[in-house]
Coordinates of C-alpha atoms in Angstrom, one line a residue:
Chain A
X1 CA -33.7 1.2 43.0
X2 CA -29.9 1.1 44.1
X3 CA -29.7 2.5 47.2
X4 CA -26.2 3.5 49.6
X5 CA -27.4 4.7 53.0
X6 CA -25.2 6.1 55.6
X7 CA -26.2 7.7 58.9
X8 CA -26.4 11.4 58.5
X9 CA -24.3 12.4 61.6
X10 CA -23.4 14.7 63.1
X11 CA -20.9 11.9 64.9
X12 CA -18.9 14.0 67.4
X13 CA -15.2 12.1 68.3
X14 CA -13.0 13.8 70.3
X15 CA -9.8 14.3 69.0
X16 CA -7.2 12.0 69.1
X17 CA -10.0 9.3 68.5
X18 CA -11.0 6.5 66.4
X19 CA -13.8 7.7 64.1
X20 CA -16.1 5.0 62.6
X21 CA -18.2 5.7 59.9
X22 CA -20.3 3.0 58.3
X23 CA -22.5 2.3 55.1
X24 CA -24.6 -0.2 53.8
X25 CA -25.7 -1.2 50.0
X26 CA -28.8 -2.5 48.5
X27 CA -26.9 -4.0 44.8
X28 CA -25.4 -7.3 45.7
X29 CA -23.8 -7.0 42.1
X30 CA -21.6 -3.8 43.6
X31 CA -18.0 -4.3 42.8
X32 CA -16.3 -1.4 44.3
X33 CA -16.6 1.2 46.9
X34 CA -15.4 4.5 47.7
X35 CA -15.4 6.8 50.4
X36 CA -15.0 10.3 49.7
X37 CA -14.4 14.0 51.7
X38 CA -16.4 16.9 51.4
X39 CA -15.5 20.3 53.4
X40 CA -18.3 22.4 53.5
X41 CA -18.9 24.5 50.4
X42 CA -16.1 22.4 48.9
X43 CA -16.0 19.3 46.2
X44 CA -16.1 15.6 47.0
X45 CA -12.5 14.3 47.2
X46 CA -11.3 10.7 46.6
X47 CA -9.9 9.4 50.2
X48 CA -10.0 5.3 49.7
X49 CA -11.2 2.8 47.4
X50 CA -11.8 -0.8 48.2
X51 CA -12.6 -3.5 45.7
X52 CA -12.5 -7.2 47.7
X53 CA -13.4 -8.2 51.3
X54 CA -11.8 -7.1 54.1
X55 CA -9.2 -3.8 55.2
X56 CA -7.5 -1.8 53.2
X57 CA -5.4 0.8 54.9
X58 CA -3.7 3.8 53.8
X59 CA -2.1 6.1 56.4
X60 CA -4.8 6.8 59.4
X61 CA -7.7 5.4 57.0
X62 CA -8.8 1.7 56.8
X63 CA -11.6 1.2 54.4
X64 CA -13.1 -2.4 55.8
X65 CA -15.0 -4.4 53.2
X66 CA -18.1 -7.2 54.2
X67 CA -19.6 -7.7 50.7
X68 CA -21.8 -11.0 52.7
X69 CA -23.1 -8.2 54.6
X70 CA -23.6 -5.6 52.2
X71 CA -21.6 -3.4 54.3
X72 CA -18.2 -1.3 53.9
X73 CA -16.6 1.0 56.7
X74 CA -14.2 3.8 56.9
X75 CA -12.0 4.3 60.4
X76 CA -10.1 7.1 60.5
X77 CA -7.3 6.5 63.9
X78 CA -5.8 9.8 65.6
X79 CA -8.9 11.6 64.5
X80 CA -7.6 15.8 63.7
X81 CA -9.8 18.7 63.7
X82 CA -8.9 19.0 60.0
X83 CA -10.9 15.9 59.7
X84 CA -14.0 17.5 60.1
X85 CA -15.7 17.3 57.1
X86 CA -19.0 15.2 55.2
X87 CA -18.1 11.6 54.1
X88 CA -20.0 9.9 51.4
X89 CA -20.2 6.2 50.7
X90 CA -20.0 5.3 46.9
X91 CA -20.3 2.5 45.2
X92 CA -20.0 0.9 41.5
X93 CA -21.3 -1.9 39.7
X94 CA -19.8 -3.8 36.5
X95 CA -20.9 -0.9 33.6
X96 CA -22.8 0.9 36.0
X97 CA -22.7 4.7 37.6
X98 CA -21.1 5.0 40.6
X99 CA -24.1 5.8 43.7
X100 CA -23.9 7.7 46.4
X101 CA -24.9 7.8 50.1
X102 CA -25.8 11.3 51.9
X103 CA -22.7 11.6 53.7
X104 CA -21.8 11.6 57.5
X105 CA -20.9 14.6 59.0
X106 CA -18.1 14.3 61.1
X107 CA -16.9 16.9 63.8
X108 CA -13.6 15.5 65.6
X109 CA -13.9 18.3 69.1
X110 CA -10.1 19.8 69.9
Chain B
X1 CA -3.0 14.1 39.0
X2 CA -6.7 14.9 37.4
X3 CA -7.3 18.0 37.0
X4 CA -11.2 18.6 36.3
X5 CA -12.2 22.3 36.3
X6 CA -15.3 24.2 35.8
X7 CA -15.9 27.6 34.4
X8 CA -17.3 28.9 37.4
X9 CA -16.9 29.1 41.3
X10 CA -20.6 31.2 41.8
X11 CA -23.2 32.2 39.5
X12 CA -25.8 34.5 40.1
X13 CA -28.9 34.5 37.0
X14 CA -31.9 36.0 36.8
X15 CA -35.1 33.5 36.0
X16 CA -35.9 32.9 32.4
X17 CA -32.0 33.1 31.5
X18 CA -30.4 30.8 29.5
X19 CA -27.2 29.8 31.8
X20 CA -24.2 27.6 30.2
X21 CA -22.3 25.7 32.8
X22 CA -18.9 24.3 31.4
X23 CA -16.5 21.4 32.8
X24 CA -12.9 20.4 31.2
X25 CA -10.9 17.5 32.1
X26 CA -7.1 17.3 31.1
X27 CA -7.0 13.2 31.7
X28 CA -8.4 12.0 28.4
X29 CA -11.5 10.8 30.7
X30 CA -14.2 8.6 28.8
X31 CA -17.2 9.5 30.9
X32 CA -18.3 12.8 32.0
X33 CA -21.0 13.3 34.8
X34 CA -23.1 16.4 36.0
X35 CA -24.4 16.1 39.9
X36 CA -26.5 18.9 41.4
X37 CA -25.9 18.8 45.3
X38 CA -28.8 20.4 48.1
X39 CA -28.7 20.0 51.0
X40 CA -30.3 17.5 52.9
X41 CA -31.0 15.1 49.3
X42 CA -27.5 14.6 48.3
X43 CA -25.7 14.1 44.8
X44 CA -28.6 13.9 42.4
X45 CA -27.7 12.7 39.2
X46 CA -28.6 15.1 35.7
X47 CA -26.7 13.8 33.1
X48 CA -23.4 11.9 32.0
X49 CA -21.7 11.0 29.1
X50 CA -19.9 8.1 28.0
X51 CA -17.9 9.3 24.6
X52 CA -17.6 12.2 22.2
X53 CA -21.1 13.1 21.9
X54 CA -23.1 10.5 23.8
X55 CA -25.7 11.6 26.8
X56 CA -27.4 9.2 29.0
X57 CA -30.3 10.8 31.0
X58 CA -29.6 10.4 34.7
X59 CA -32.4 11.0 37.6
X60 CA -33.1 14.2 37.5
X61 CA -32.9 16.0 33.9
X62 CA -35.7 17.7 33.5
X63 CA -35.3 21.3 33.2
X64 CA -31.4 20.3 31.7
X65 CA -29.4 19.7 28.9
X66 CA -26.0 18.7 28.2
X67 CA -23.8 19.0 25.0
X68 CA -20.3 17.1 24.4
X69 CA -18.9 17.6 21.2
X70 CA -15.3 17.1 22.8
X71 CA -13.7 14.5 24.5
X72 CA -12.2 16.7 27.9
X73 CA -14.9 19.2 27.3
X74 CA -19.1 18.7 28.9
X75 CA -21.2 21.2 28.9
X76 CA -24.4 21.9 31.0
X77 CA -27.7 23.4 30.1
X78 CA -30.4 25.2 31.6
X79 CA -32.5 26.0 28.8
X80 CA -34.9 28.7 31.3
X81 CA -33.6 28.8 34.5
X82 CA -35.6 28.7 37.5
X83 CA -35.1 29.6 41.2
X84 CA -35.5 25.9 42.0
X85 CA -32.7 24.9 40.1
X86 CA -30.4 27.0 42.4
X87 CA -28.3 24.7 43.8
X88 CA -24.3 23.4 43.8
X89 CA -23.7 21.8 40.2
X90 CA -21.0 19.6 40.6
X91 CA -18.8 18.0 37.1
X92 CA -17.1 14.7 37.5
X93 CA -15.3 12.8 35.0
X94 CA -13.9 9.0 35.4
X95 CA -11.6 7.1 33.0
X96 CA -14.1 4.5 31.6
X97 CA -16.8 1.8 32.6
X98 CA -14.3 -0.5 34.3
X99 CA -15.3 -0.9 38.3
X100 CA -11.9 0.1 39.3
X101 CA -11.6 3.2 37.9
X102 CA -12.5 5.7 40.3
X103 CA -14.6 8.9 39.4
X104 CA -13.2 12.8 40.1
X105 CA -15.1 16.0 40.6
X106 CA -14.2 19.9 39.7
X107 CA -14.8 22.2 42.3
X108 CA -18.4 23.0 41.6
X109 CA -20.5 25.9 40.9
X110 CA -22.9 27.6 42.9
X111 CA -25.3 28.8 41.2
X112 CA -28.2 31.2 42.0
X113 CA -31.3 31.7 40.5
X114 CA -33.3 35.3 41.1

């Protein structure tokens, strides 16, 4: 069983803050990760995808990548209020559905 | 940009009904997915498709059926509906098989079962 596990939260940051949010994999053979957004009562929405070791940024996000660990990452710097939302941890294999994790919740405090 | 939609924000059916849930994406997607979200377990898995009607049994599709006799078009199935399957029914569709390709979702329909 392929399994994506992420720490349920709630992780409180205050604002202005570096947010950390962190999930590990069970599939060695995962190829590619993704960290979506969810608002509450809203849809997941693609922030970041990362394919090979190491960071990839993309305005405050850096998705960070340790395949040897089983482990990807998502930072979010200048943490807003409007960041406040559930983040799930997915990830692919070659021919394979994508798997998810059951989200953080994040609350960034004003 | 993908644009996946779904027939229905909220959804309100009595038990025993037969309830149609319908998704529609405009990018010429390959693969089709139906997730049911509760709280507390996550996305769950019912069904997906990989082509113009194909269906692949994901984890949880008892109780489900889907139909996808068009490519942008994937439609879901409850065939009696019961209060347990009240729930958020979320569609996704993603461009093929390839690893990169990233997988979209519609905005989900809450559904409730009396």
């Amino acid at each position: 069983q392929k399994e994506v596990e992420q720490n349920s939260g709630p992780l409180s940051v205050p604002e202005g803050a570096i947010a950390s949010l962190n999930c590990t994999y069970s599939d060695r053979g995962s190829q590619s990760f993704f960290w979506y957004r969810q608002y509450s009562g809203k849809s997941p929405e693609l922030i970041m995808s990362i394919y090979s070791n190491g960071d990839k940024e993309d305005g405050r996000f850096t998705a960070q990548l340790n395949k040897a660990s089983q482990y990807v990452s998502l930072l979010i710097r200048d943490s807003q209020p409007s960041d406040s939302a559930t983040y799930l941890c997915a990830v692919r294999g070659y021919g394979q559905n994508f798997v998810f994790g059951p989200g953080t919740r994040l609350s960034v405090l004003p | 940009d993908v644009k996946v939609t779904q027939s229905s924000r909220y959804l309100v059916k009595r038990t025993g009904e037969k309830v149609f849930l319908e998704c529609v994406q405009d990018m010429d997607h390959e693969n089709m997915f139906w997730y049911r979200q509760d709280p507390g377990l996550g996305l769950r898995l019912i069904y997906f498709s990989y082509d113009v009607k194909m269906k692949e049994k994901g984890d949880i599709p008892e109780g489900y059926s889907v139909s996808r006799e068009k490519k942008e078009r994937f439609s879901l199935i409850l065939e009696s509906a019961s209060t347990n399957q009240t729930s958020m029914y979320l569609c996704a569709s993603s461009r093929g098989l390839a690893v990169s390709y990233e997988q979209y979702f519609g905005p989900g329909t809450r559904l409730t079962v009396t």
